[in-house]
Coordinates of C-alpha atoms in Angstrom, one line a residue:
M1 CA 0.0 0.0 0.0
T2 CA 1.4 3.4 -0.9
D3 CA 0.7 6.7 0.9
P4 CA -1.6 8.7 -1.4
V5 CA -1.6 11.9 0.6
G6 CA 1.3 13.5 -1.3
E7 CA -0.2 12.6 -4.7
L8 CA -3.7 13.9 -3.6
Q9 CA -2.1 17.2 -2.5
T10 CA -0.5 17.5 -5.9
I11 CA -3.7 16.7 -7.7
L12 CA -5.9 19.1 -5.7
G13 CA -3.6 22.0 -4.7
P14 CA -3.8 23.8 -1.3
K15 CA -7.5 24.7 -1.6
G16 CA -8.5 21.1 -2.4
W17 CA -6.9 19.1 0.4
L18 CA -7.8 19.4 4.1
S19 CA -6.1 17.5 7.0
G20 CA -5.7 17.8 10.7
T21 CA -8.3 19.9 12.5
D22 CA -9.6 21.2 9.1
V23 CA -11.5 17.9 8.6
E24 CA -13.7 18.4 11.7
P25 CA -16.7 20.0 9.9
Y26 CA -16.7 16.9 7.5
R27 CA -15.9 14.1 10.0
R28 CA -19.2 13.5 11.9
D29 CA -22.6 12.8 10.5
W30 CA -25.7 15.1 11.0
L31 CA -26.8 13.3 14.2
N32 CA -23.3 13.0 15.5
R33 CA -23.5 9.2 15.7
Y34 CA -21.0 8.1 13.1
G35 CA -17.6 9.2 11.7
V36 CA -13.9 8.7 12.5
A37 CA -11.1 11.0 11.4
P38 CA -10.1 10.1 7.8
L39 CA -6.7 10.6 6.2
G40 CA -8.1 13.9 4.9
V41 CA -10.8 15.6 2.9
A42 CA -10.5 16.0 -0.8
R43 CA -12.3 19.0 -2.3
P44 CA -12.0 18.6 -6.1
A45 CA -13.0 21.5 -8.3
N46 CA -14.1 19.5 -11.3
T47 CA -14.9 16.0 -12.6
A48 CA -11.4 15.3 -13.8
E49 CA -10.0 16.0 -10.3
V50 CA -12.7 13.6 -8.8
A51 CA -11.6 10.9 -11.2
A52 CA -7.9 11.5 -10.4
V53 CA -8.6 11.3 -6.6
V54 CA -10.6 8.1 -7.0
K55 CA -7.8 6.5 -9.1
A56 CA -5.1 7.4 -6.6
C57 CA -7.1 6.1 -3.7
R58 CA -7.9 2.9 -5.5
E59 CA -4.3 2.2 -6.3
A60 CA -3.3 2.8 -2.7
G61 CA -6.1 0.7 -1.3
V62 CA -7.8 3.6 0.4
A63 CA -11.5 3.9 0.9
V64 CA -13.4 6.7 -0.8
I65 CA -16.4 8.4 1.0
P66 CA -18.5 10.7 -1.2
Q67 CA -20.0 13.6 0.7
G68 CA -22.5 16.3 -0.3
G69 CA -24.1 18.5 2.3
N70 CA -23.7 15.8 5.0
T71 CA -27.4 16.2 6.0
G72 CA -28.2 12.5 5.9
L73 CA -29.6 10.8 9.0
C74 CA -28.1 7.3 8.5
G75 CA -24.4 7.9 8.6
G76 CA -23.8 7.2 5.0
A77 CA -21.5 10.1 4.1
V78 CA -18.7 9.8 6.8
A79 CA -15.8 7.4 7.2
D80 CA -15.9 4.4 9.5
Q81 CA -12.1 3.8 9.2
A82 CA -9.0 5.9 9.3
N83 CA -7.7 4.6 6.0
A84 CA -10.3 6.6 4.1
V85 CA -10.6 9.9 2.2
I86 CA -13.8 11.9 2.2
I87 CA -14.5 13.4 -1.2
S88 CA -16.5 16.6 -0.6
L89 CA -18.3 18.0 -3.7
S90 CA -18.7 21.4 -2.0
R91 CA -16.5 23.2 -4.6
M92 CA -18.4 21.9 -7.6
T93 CA -21.3 24.3 -7.7
A94 CA -21.8 25.3 -11.3
I95 CA -25.4 25.9 -12.5
G96 CA -26.1 25.8 -16.2
E97 CA -28.7 27.9 -18.1
P98 CA -32.1 26.4 -17.8
D99 CA -33.7 25.1 -21.0
P100 CA -37.4 26.2 -20.7
E101 CA -38.4 24.5 -24.0
S102 CA -37.1 21.1 -22.8
G103 CA -37.8 21.7 -19.1
S104 CA -34.3 20.8 -18.0
I105 CA -31.1 22.2 -16.5
A106 CA -27.5 20.8 -16.0
V107 CA -26.0 21.4 -12.5
D108 CA -22.9 20.2 -10.6
A109 CA -23.4 17.7 -7.8
G110 CA -22.2 20.2 -5.2
V111 CA -25.1 22.7 -5.8
V112 CA -27.1 23.4 -2.7
L113 CA -30.8 22.8 -3.3
A114 CA -31.9 26.2 -2.0
T115 CA -29.4 27.9 -4.3
L116 CA -30.9 26.1 -7.3
H117 CA -34.4 27.2 -6.3
E118 CA -33.1 30.8 -6.1
A119 CA -31.4 30.6 -9.5
L120 CA -34.5 29.3 -11.2
E121 CA -36.9 32.0 -9.8
P122 CA -36.1 34.7 -12.5
H123 CA -36.9 32.2 -15.2
G124 CA -40.3 31.3 -14.0
L125 CA -39.2 27.7 -13.5
M126 CA -38.9 25.4 -10.5
F127 CA -37.3 22.2 -9.4
P128 CA -40.0 20.5 -7.4
M129 CA -37.9 19.1 -4.5
H130 CA -38.5 20.6 -1.1
L131 CA -37.3 19.4 2.2
G132 CA -36.2 20.7 5.6
A133 CA -32.5 20.5 4.9
E134 CA -32.7 22.3 1.5
G135 CA -30.4 25.1 2.8
S136 CA -27.6 22.6 3.2
A137 CA -28.4 19.5 1.1
R138 CA -26.6 19.2 -2.2
I139 CA -27.8 17.7 -5.4
G140 CA -25.3 14.8 -5.4
G141 CA -26.4 13.7 -2.0
L142 CA -30.1 14.1 -2.8
I143 CA -29.5 11.8 -5.8
G144 CA -27.4 9.4 -3.8
T145 CA -30.2 9.0 -1.2
N146 CA -33.0 9.2 -3.8
A147 CA -34.6 12.0 -1.7
G148 CA -38.3 12.4 -1.6
G149 CA -39.6 15.6 0.1
S150 CA -43.1 17.1 0.4
Q151 CA -44.1 17.0 -3.3
A152 CA -42.9 13.4 -4.1
F153 CA -46.5 12.2 -4.5
R154 CA -47.0 14.6 -7.4
Y155 CA -43.6 14.9 -9.0
G156 CA -41.9 11.7 -7.8
M157 CA -38.7 10.9 -5.9
M158 CA -35.3 12.2 -7.0
Q159 CA -34.9 9.3 -9.5
D160 CA -38.0 10.6 -11.3
L161 CA -36.5 14.1 -11.5
V162 CA -33.1 13.1 -12.9
L163 CA -32.9 12.9 -16.7
G164 CA -29.1 12.3 -17.0
L165 CA -26.0 11.8 -15.0
E166 CA -22.3 12.1 -15.1
V167 CA -20.6 9.6 -12.7
V168 CA -17.0 8.7 -11.7
T169 CA -16.9 5.0 -11.4
P170 CA -14.9 3.2 -8.6
N171 CA -11.9 2.7 -10.9
G172 CA -11.8 6.4 -11.8
E173 CA -13.5 6.2 -15.2
I174 CA -16.0 8.9 -16.2
W175 CA -19.5 7.9 -17.5
D176 CA -21.1 10.7 -19.4
G177 CA -24.8 10.0 -19.4
L178 CA -25.8 13.7 -19.4
R179 CA -28.8 13.2 -21.8
A180 CA -31.7 15.6 -21.3
V181 CA -34.4 13.2 -22.4
Q182 CA -37.1 11.5 -20.5
K183 CA -37.4 8.5 -22.9
D184 CA -34.1 6.6 -23.2
N185 CA -34.6 2.8 -23.3
A186 CA -31.2 1.9 -24.7
G187 CA -30.6 -0.8 -22.1
Y188 CA -30.4 -0.8 -18.4
Q189 CA -31.5 2.4 -16.7
L190 CA -28.1 3.3 -15.3
R191 CA -29.1 6.8 -14.2
K192 CA -31.7 5.3 -11.9
L193 CA -29.3 2.7 -10.6
F194 CA -27.1 5.5 -9.1
C195 CA -30.2 7.1 -7.5
G196 CA -30.3 5.7 -4.0
A197 CA -27.0 3.9 -4.2
E198 CA -25.5 6.3 -1.6
G199 CA -22.2 6.6 -3.4
T200 CA -21.4 2.9 -3.2
L201 CA -21.4 2.4 -7.0
G202 CA -19.8 5.7 -8.1
I203 CA -19.7 9.4 -7.5
V204 CA -22.3 11.6 -9.2
T205 CA -20.5 14.7 -10.4
R206 CA -23.1 16.4 -12.6
A207 CA -26.8 15.9 -13.4
V208 CA -29.5 17.0 -15.8
L209 CA -32.7 17.7 -13.8
R210 CA -36.3 18.0 -14.8
L211 CA -37.9 21.4 -14.4
Y212 CA -41.5 22.6 -14.2
P213 CA -43.2 26.0 -14.7
T214 CA -43.5 27.9 -11.5
P215 CA -47.2 27.9 -10.3
R216 CA -48.9 31.2 -11.0
Q217 CA -51.4 30.8 -8.2
Q218 CA -51.7 28.7 -5.0
A219 CA -54.4 28.0 -2.5
S220 CA -53.5 26.7 0.9
A221 CA -55.5 25.5 4.0
L222 CA -54.7 24.4 7.5
L223 CA -57.3 21.9 8.8
V224 CA -58.0 20.2 12.1
M225 CA -59.0 16.6 11.5
S226 CA -61.1 14.4 13.8
D227 CA -58.4 11.7 13.8
F228 CA -55.8 10.1 11.5
A229 CA -58.4 7.9 9.8
A230 CA -60.3 11.1 8.9
A231 CA -57.1 12.6 7.5
V232 CA -56.6 9.5 5.3
S233 CA -60.3 9.6 4.1
F234 CA -60.1 13.3 3.4
G235 CA -56.8 12.9 1.6
A236 CA -58.3 10.3 -0.7
F237 CA -61.2 12.7 -1.5
L238 CA -58.8 15.5 -2.3
R239 CA -56.8 13.4 -4.7
S240 CA -60.0 12.7 -6.5
E241 CA -61.5 16.2 -6.3
A242 CA -58.4 18.3 -6.9
G243 CA -56.5 15.9 -9.1
E244 CA -53.4 17.3 -10.8
F245 CA -53.8 20.6 -8.8
L246 CA -53.0 18.9 -5.5
A247 CA -49.4 20.0 -4.7
G248 CA -49.2 19.6 -0.9
L249 CA -50.7 17.1 1.5
E250 CA -48.9 17.1 4.8
F251 CA -50.0 15.9 8.3
F252 CA -48.8 16.4 11.8
S253 CA -50.1 15.7 15.3
D254 CA -50.8 17.9 18.3
V255 CA -47.9 16.4 20.1
G256 CA -45.5 17.9 17.5
L257 CA -47.5 21.2 17.3
A258 CA -47.2 21.6 21.1
L259 CA -43.5 21.1 21.0
A260 CA -43.0 23.5 18.1
L261 CA -45.0 26.2 19.8
K262 CA -43.3 25.6 23.1
H263 CA -39.7 26.1 21.7
L264 CA -40.1 28.4 18.8
Q265 CA -41.4 31.7 20.1
D266 CA -42.1 33.3 16.7
L267 CA -44.3 30.4 15.6
A268 CA -48.1 31.2 15.6
Y269 CA -51.1 29.0 15.5
Q270 CA -54.1 30.9 14.1
L271 CA -57.1 28.6 14.2
E272 CA -59.7 28.8 16.9
S273 CA -59.5 25.2 18.1
R274 CA -57.0 22.5 18.5
G275 CA -57.2 18.8 17.7
D276 CA -55.2 15.6 17.7
V277 CA -54.4 15.7 14.0
Y278 CA -53.7 18.5 11.4
L279 CA -53.6 18.5 7.7
L280 CA -51.9 21.1 5.5
V281 CA -53.3 21.2 2.0
E282 CA -52.1 23.1 -1.0
L283 CA -53.3 23.4 -4.5
A284 CA -51.3 25.0 -7.3
S285 CA -51.7 25.8 -11.0
G286 CA -49.7 27.4 -13.8
S287 CA -53.0 29.0 -15.0
T288 CA -54.8 31.8 -13.3
R289 CA -58.0 30.6 -14.8
V290 CA -58.3 27.5 -12.5
P291 CA -60.6 28.3 -9.5
L292 CA -58.3 26.9 -6.9
D293 CA -60.0 28.7 -3.9
E294 CA -63.4 27.4 -5.0
I295 CA -62.1 23.8 -5.3
L296 CA -60.5 24.0 -1.9
N297 CA -63.5 25.7 -0.3
S298 CA -65.8 23.1 -1.7
A299 CA -63.6 20.3 -0.4
L300 CA -63.4 21.9 3.0
E301 CA -67.2 22.1 3.2
W302 CA -67.6 18.5 2.2
G303 CA -65.1 17.5 4.9
M304 CA -67.0 19.3 7.6
E305 CA -70.3 17.9 6.4
Q306 CA -68.8 14.4 6.7
G307 CA -67.4 15.0 10.2
L308 CA -63.8 14.6 9.0
V309 CA -62.8 18.3 9.4
T310 CA -63.5 20.0 12.7
D311 CA -61.9 23.4 12.0
G312 CA -59.9 25.0 9.3
A313 CA -58.9 28.1 7.4
L314 CA -57.7 29.1 4.0
A315 CA -54.6 31.2 3.8
N316 CA -55.6 34.8 2.8
S317 CA -52.0 35.9 1.9
G318 CA -48.6 34.6 1.1
A319 CA -47.5 35.5 4.6
Q320 CA -50.2 33.3 6.1
R321 CA -49.4 30.5 3.8
A322 CA -45.8 30.6 4.9
Q323 CA -47.0 30.5 8.6
F324 CA -49.1 27.4 7.9
W325 CA -46.1 25.7 6.2
R326 CA -43.8 26.6 9.1
L327 CA -46.1 24.8 11.5
R328 CA -45.4 21.6 9.6
E329 CA -41.8 22.3 8.7
E330 CA -40.7 23.1 12.3
Q331 CA -41.9 19.8 13.6
P332 CA -38.3 18.3 13.7
E333 CA -36.8 21.4 15.3
G334 CA -39.4 21.7 18.0
Q335 CA -38.8 18.1 19.0
R336 CA -35.0 18.5 18.8
L337 CA -35.2 21.4 21.2
E338 CA -37.2 19.3 23.6
G339 CA -34.2 17.0 24.1
E340 CA -33.4 13.4 23.3
Q341 CA -35.4 11.9 20.4
L342 CA -35.5 8.9 18.2
K343 CA -36.2 9.3 14.5
H344 CA -37.9 6.6 12.4
D345 CA -38.4 7.0 8.6
I346 CA -41.4 4.8 7.7
S347 CA -43.6 4.4 4.7
V348 CA -46.8 2.4 4.2
P349 CA -49.5 2.5 1.6
P350 CA -51.3 5.8 2.1
G351 CA -54.5 4.1 3.0
A352 CA -52.7 2.3 5.9
I353 CA -51.3 5.4 7.7
A354 CA -54.0 5.5 10.4
R355 CA -53.7 1.8 11.1
F356 CA -49.9 2.0 11.3
I357 CA -50.0 4.9 13.7
E358 CA -52.6 3.1 15.9
A359 CA -50.6 -0.1 16.0
G360 CA -47.3 1.7 16.4
T361 CA -48.7 3.5 19.5
G362 CA -49.5 0.2 21.1
L363 CA -46.1 -1.2 20.3
C364 CA -44.2 1.8 21.6
N365 CA -46.2 2.1 24.9
D366 CA -45.6 -1.6 25.5
I367 CA -41.8 -1.0 25.2
L368 CA -41.8 2.2 27.3
P369 CA -45.1 3.4 28.8
G370 CA -45.8 7.1 28.3
V371 CA -43.4 7.6 25.5
R372 CA -44.4 10.7 23.5
I373 CA -45.1 9.9 19.9
N374 CA -44.9 12.5 17.2
P375 CA -45.9 11.2 13.8
F376 CA -45.8 13.7 10.9
G377 CA -45.1 13.5 7.2
H378 CA -46.4 13.2 3.7
L379 CA -50.0 11.9 3.5
G380 CA -49.9 11.7 -0.3
D381 CA -47.2 9.1 -0.5
G382 CA -47.5 7.4 2.9
N383 CA -44.2 8.6 4.4
I384 CA -44.4 8.9 8.2
H385 CA -41.6 10.4 10.2
Y386 CA -42.4 8.5 13.4
N387 CA -40.4 10.4 16.0
L388 CA -40.3 9.7 19.7
S389 CA -39.5 11.8 22.8
P390 CA -39.0 10.2 26.3
P391 CA -42.0 10.2 28.7
E392 CA -42.6 13.4 30.6
G393 CA -40.0 13.6 33.4
R394 CA -37.5 11.4 31.7
S395 CA -34.5 12.5 29.7
D396 CA -33.7 9.2 27.9
F397 CA -35.3 6.1 26.5
N398 CA -34.0 3.7 29.2
G399 CA -31.7 2.0 26.6
K400 CA -34.7 0.9 24.4
A401 CA -33.9 2.7 21.2
G402 CA -33.1 -0.5 19.4
A403 CA -36.4 -2.1 20.5
F404 CA -38.4 0.8 19.1
A405 CA -36.6 0.7 15.8
E406 CA -37.0 -3.1 15.4
A407 CA -40.6 -3.1 16.3
L408 CA -41.6 -0.3 14.0
A409 CA -39.5 -1.7 11.1
A410 CA -41.2 -5.1 11.5
L411 CA -44.6 -3.4 11.6
A412 CA -43.9 -1.4 8.5
T413 CA -42.7 -4.5 6.7
K414 CA -45.7 -6.5 7.7
M415 CA -48.0 -3.8 6.3
G416 CA -46.2 -3.8 3.0
G417 CA -44.2 -0.7 3.6
S418 CA -40.6 0.3 4.3
F419 CA -38.4 1.1 7.3
A420 CA -36.3 3.4 5.0
A421 CA -38.7 5.6 3.2
E422 CA -36.5 8.5 2.0
H423 CA -33.4 8.6 4.2
G424 CA -31.7 5.5 2.8
L425 CA -29.9 2.8 4.7
G426 CA -26.4 4.3 5.2
R427 CA -24.5 2.6 8.0
A428 CA -27.4 2.7 10.4
K429 CA -29.9 0.3 8.8
I430 CA -27.9 -2.4 7.2
A431 CA -28.7 -5.0 9.9
M432 CA -32.3 -3.9 9.8
A433 CA -32.4 -4.4 6.0
D434 CA -30.9 -7.9 6.5
R435 CA -33.7 -8.8 8.9
N436 CA -36.6 -7.3 7.1
R437 CA -35.9 -7.9 3.4
A438 CA -35.7 -11.3 1.6
P439 CA -32.2 -12.8 1.3
I440 CA -32.4 -12.7 -2.5
E441 CA -33.0 -9.0 -2.5
R442 CA -30.0 -8.3 -0.2
D443 CA -27.9 -10.7 -2.3
L444 CA -28.8 -8.9 -5.5
M445 CA -27.7 -5.6 -4.0
A446 CA -24.4 -7.2 -2.9
R447 CA -23.8 -8.6 -6.4
L448 CA -24.3 -5.2 -7.9
K449 CA -21.8 -3.7 -5.4
R450 CA -19.2 -6.4 -6.2
A451 CA -19.7 -5.9 -10.0
F452 CA -19.2 -2.2 -9.9
D453 CA -16.6 -2.1 -7.1
P454 CA -14.8 -5.4 -6.8
R455 CA -12.1 -4.0 -4.6
G456 CA -14.7 -2.6 -2.2
T457 CA -13.1 0.9 -1.9
M458 CA -16.2 3.0 -2.8
N459 CA -18.0 4.0 0.5
P460 CA -17.5 0.6 2.1
G461 CA -19.9 -0.4 4.9
V462 CA -22.8 1.5 3.4
L463 CA -26.0 -0.2 2.1
V464 CA -24.5 -3.7 2.2
R465 CA -21.9 -5.4 4.4
A466 CA -18.5 -5.8 3.0
S467 CA -18.8 -9.5 3.5
Q468 CA -22.1 -9.9 1.6

């Protein structure tokens, strides 16, 4: 084994190589659960430098860990061994000119999602991916984890928004698949294979993304629902009634609302009454001729007549719409400020959300009576962020974090869902995947990994075990 550090310093120059204390901002994951100090952090400025770094590390037998914004929750973007180099894409931030006629744009993998949103605003175009970490999350990481977000039920996951990719393979070759076409059936769908691979099959360096016209009007409402079953029923009605105009369908509980209002002093709740469950609904259209307010008002009236909706209000301004959305978006922050918490990223068929939450409540209270359960998420696609806080008066979970995770994963699997809805597996959920997915499924993934990366140097220990 050769020492690659000198060669990497030559390849990258003084701005492109970090070592010593300079690696600290890159070393640990978002939840501070994973990460050891690597040999250093490579910060390439272009694809050629990424390829050169990968080749040098491969020849030296050094592991390569791709890292975007490091906002993942499963430890997939940090090193688990000292003999590793983190490759940060943070210097690769070029944004091409949008093509409004084709509805596409080419961007570097290091572009921050919020920066892309800002760049598209003057063009009347949007990239329909929104999530809580969009001020830090980078395009490459979003592709690597196949991110979802609040509009996935309408526009799809990240794999549905990627038209083409440029990827550096584990042996340092560059695959140029930057084709800006939706229909390309010339064999295996390689671009989708890299979506959700978490950097284990190669490093995404550039992408062609799908764009949509920015809506010219929106109608939003915050509703109090009688229970989770009512929210599911009303959501099904909205999908039928509002159809393609339905752009947002988010739910949260009073447990989460109370925590957010408690810890975020500038947060305001503007309805007259409270309930156990809340629904945030948004309609959007590129045409000003569509009567969105009328459609939403009519749906609200129907929901009240059916006893599904107990209170609600339509946003009368952009500022009020933003306040409604903050109530949903600040759910994680309110719970974080409360103290210790456990996060579970679950998905079930949308019609099974109420049944999952009811069954999960029973399971969790059997494990630790009085545990505070804060389910919130995306009603349209069945994604539940099933987060827990210790019982009142306790500061921890009495060592039962693993029991919660296993019970909820098994329940989601039994109900035809997933224990890794949009956060991926990373390092945190490999054993869980082995227990909850068929051996043939796990073996197929391991075979893909070996085929692409026979030396096992590309993000080892993520998605599949090195021995699989």
